[in-house]
Amino acid sequence: GDAELLVLVETQVEFYSQMNGRFRWTVSVDLSVAPRDDLAQTVSASFTVPVFLQFHHEQEPEALAQAAPVIERQLGYLLDEVLSGLNP
């Protein structure tokens, strides 16, 4: 059947430093996925993604957009883990 899942993606974007003319940002990510009817089965992951932006005017939205592929990949792993536990 279809599983109803709760997905929570929390991010915090912070400027880290300027290195070699590029601007380094750090995106901290907390992901959680759980079956809607069984929150005890929550699977979580926390990680950081370093991002290098080329221009000074690029800020949090651009850093988050650059980190998105890594976040999506990690979320995919969590979804696979939760769904495989629901369908043994």
PDB file of C-alpha atoms in Angstrom:
ATOM      1  CA  GLY A   1       0.000   0.000   0.000  1.00  0.00           C
ATOM      2  CA  ASP A   2       0.894   3.637  -0.035  1.00  0.00           C
ATOM      3  CA  ALA A   3       2.899   4.791   2.963  1.00  0.00           C
ATOM      4  CA  GLU A   4       2.220   8.232   4.372  1.00  0.00           C
ATOM      5  CA  LEU A   5       5.515   9.714   5.481  1.00  0.00           C
ATOM      6  CA  LEU A   6       6.454  12.799   7.424  1.00  0.00           C
ATOM      7  CA  VAL A   7       9.593  14.478   6.103  1.00  0.00           C
ATOM      8  CA  LEU A   8      11.349  17.288   7.959  1.00  0.00           C
ATOM      9  CA  VAL A   9      14.257  19.166   6.378  1.00  0.00           C
ATOM     10  CA  GLU A  10      15.951  21.752   8.597  1.00  0.00           C
ATOM     11  CA  THR A  11      18.803  23.886   7.289  1.00  0.00           C
ATOM     12  CA  GLN A  12      21.029  26.620   8.619  1.00  0.00           C
ATOM     13  CA  VAL A  13      23.281  28.530   6.233  1.00  0.00           C
ATOM     14  CA  GLU A  14      26.298  30.400   7.592  1.00  0.00           C
ATOM     15  CA  PHE A  15      29.106  32.350   5.995  1.00  0.00           C
ATOM     16  CA  TYR A  16      32.400  30.676   6.886  1.00  0.00           C
ATOM     17  CA  SER A  17      35.259  32.605   5.270  1.00  0.00           C
ATOM     18  CA  GLN A  18      36.752  34.033   2.113  1.00  0.00           C
ATOM     19  CA  MET A  19      39.362  31.761   0.548  1.00  0.00           C
ATOM     20  CA  ASN A  20      41.301  32.414  -2.647  1.00  0.00           C
ATOM     21  CA  GLY A  21      38.764  34.957  -3.856  1.00  0.00           C
ATOM     22  CA  ARG A  22      35.813  32.651  -3.244  1.00  0.00           C
ATOM     23  CA  PHE A  23      33.259  32.788  -0.472  1.00  0.00           C
ATOM     24  CA  ARG A  24      32.873  29.665   1.627  1.00  0.00           C
ATOM     25  CA  TRP A  25      29.537  28.936   3.240  1.00  0.00           C
ATOM     26  CA  THR A  26      28.505  26.031   5.436  1.00  0.00           C
ATOM     27  CA  VAL A  27      25.034  24.520   5.167  1.00  0.00           C
ATOM     28  CA  SER A  28      24.085  22.512   8.266  1.00  0.00           C
ATOM     29  CA  VAL A  29      21.301  20.020   7.624  1.00  0.00           C
ATOM     30  CA  ASP A  30      19.057  17.909   9.846  1.00  0.00           C
ATOM     31  CA  LEU A  31      16.798  15.436   8.044  1.00  0.00           C
ATOM     32  CA  SER A  32      14.079  13.288   9.594  1.00  0.00           C
ATOM     33  CA  VAL A  33      11.721  10.810   7.940  1.00  0.00           C
ATOM     34  CA  ALA A  34       9.027   8.805   9.714  1.00  0.00           C
ATOM     35  CA  PRO A  35       5.906   6.830   8.899  1.00  0.00           C
ATOM     36  CA  ARG A  36       2.984   9.088   9.784  1.00  0.00           C
ATOM     37  CA  ASP A  37       1.393   6.435  12.004  1.00  0.00           C
ATOM     38  CA  ASP A  38       4.594   5.316  13.784  1.00  0.00           C
ATOM     39  CA  LEU A  39       6.889   8.164  14.821  1.00  0.00           C
ATOM     40  CA  ALA A  40       8.997   5.693  16.831  1.00  0.00           C
ATOM     41  CA  GLN A  41      10.366   4.544  13.462  1.00  0.00           C
ATOM     42  CA  THR A  42      11.881   7.966  12.718  1.00  0.00           C
ATOM     43  CA  VAL A  43      15.175   7.848  10.842  1.00  0.00           C
ATOM     44  CA  SER A  44      17.378  10.947  11.029  1.00  0.00           C
ATOM     45  CA  ALA A  45      20.632  12.262   9.632  1.00  0.00           C
ATOM     46  CA  SER A  46      22.668  15.380  10.384  1.00  0.00           C
ATOM     47  CA  PHE A  47      25.482  16.633   8.190  1.00  0.00           C
ATOM     48  CA  THR A  48      27.138  19.755   6.825  1.00  0.00           C
ATOM     49  CA  VAL A  49      27.737  20.710   3.220  1.00  0.00           C
ATOM     50  CA  PRO A  50      30.602  23.094   2.386  1.00  0.00           C
ATOM     51  CA  VAL A  51      29.697  25.453  -0.449  1.00  0.00           C
ATOM     52  CA  PHE A  52      31.959  27.810  -2.383  1.00  0.00           C
ATOM     53  CA  LEU A  53      30.350  30.789  -4.080  1.00  0.00           C
ATOM     54  CA  GLN A  54      32.123  33.000  -6.556  1.00  0.00           C
ATOM     55  CA  PHE A  55      30.531  36.388  -5.936  1.00  0.00           C
ATOM     56  CA  HIS A  56      30.124  38.563  -2.838  1.00  0.00           C
ATOM     57  CA  HIS A  57      26.453  39.292  -3.623  1.00  0.00           C
ATOM     58  CA  GLU A  58      25.605  35.570  -3.489  1.00  0.00           C
ATOM     59  CA  GLN A  59      24.149  34.871  -0.071  1.00  0.00           C
ATOM     60  CA  GLU A  60      22.138  32.240   1.818  1.00  0.00           C
ATOM     61  CA  PRO A  61      19.668  31.379  -0.988  1.00  0.00           C
ATOM     62  CA  GLU A  62      22.482  30.659  -3.453  1.00  0.00           C
ATOM     63  CA  ALA A  63      24.437  28.628  -0.895  1.00  0.00           C
ATOM     64  CA  LEU A  64      21.355  26.549  -0.096  1.00  0.00           C
ATOM     65  CA  ALA A  65      20.626  26.025  -3.799  1.00  0.00           C
ATOM     66  CA  GLN A  66      24.190  24.827  -4.353  1.00  0.00           C
ATOM     67  CA  ALA A  67      23.882  22.367  -1.444  1.00  0.00           C
ATOM     68  CA  ALA A  68      20.507  21.048  -2.662  1.00  0.00           C
ATOM     69  CA  PRO A  69      21.832  18.062  -4.695  1.00  0.00           C
ATOM     70  CA  VAL A  70      23.692  16.711  -1.639  1.00  0.00           C
ATOM     71  CA  ILE A  71      20.635  17.253   0.566  1.00  0.00           C
ATOM     72  CA  GLU A  72      18.396  15.511  -1.978  1.00  0.00           C
ATOM     73  CA  ARG A  73      20.749  12.531  -2.219  1.00  0.00           C
ATOM     74  CA  GLN A  74      20.889  12.106   1.573  1.00  0.00           C
ATOM     75  CA  LEU A  75      17.105  12.441   1.806  1.00  0.00           C
ATOM     76  CA  GLY A  76      16.783   9.713  -0.826  1.00  0.00           C
ATOM     77  CA  TYR A  77      18.897   7.376   1.320  1.00  0.00           C
ATOM     78  CA  LEU A  78      16.685   8.062   4.343  1.00  0.00           C
ATOM     79  CA  LEU A  79      13.506   7.490   2.338  1.00  0.00           C
ATOM     80  CA  ASP A  80      14.881   4.177   1.060  1.00  0.00           C
ATOM     81  CA  GLU A  81      15.733   3.141   4.623  1.00  0.00           C
ATOM     82  CA  VAL A  82      12.277   3.973   5.993  1.00  0.00           C
ATOM     83  CA  LEU A  83      10.399   2.439   3.066  1.00  0.00           C
ATOM     84  CA  SER A  84      12.430  -0.781   3.183  1.00  0.00           C
ATOM     85  CA  GLY A  85      11.523  -1.100   6.874  1.00  0.00           C
ATOM     86  CA  LEU A  86       7.831  -0.737   6.051  1.00  0.00           C
ATOM     87  CA  ASN A  87       7.898  -3.451   3.392  1.00  0.00           C
ATOM     88  CA  PRO A  88       9.978  -6.337   4.778  1.00  0.00           C
TER      89      PRO A  88
END
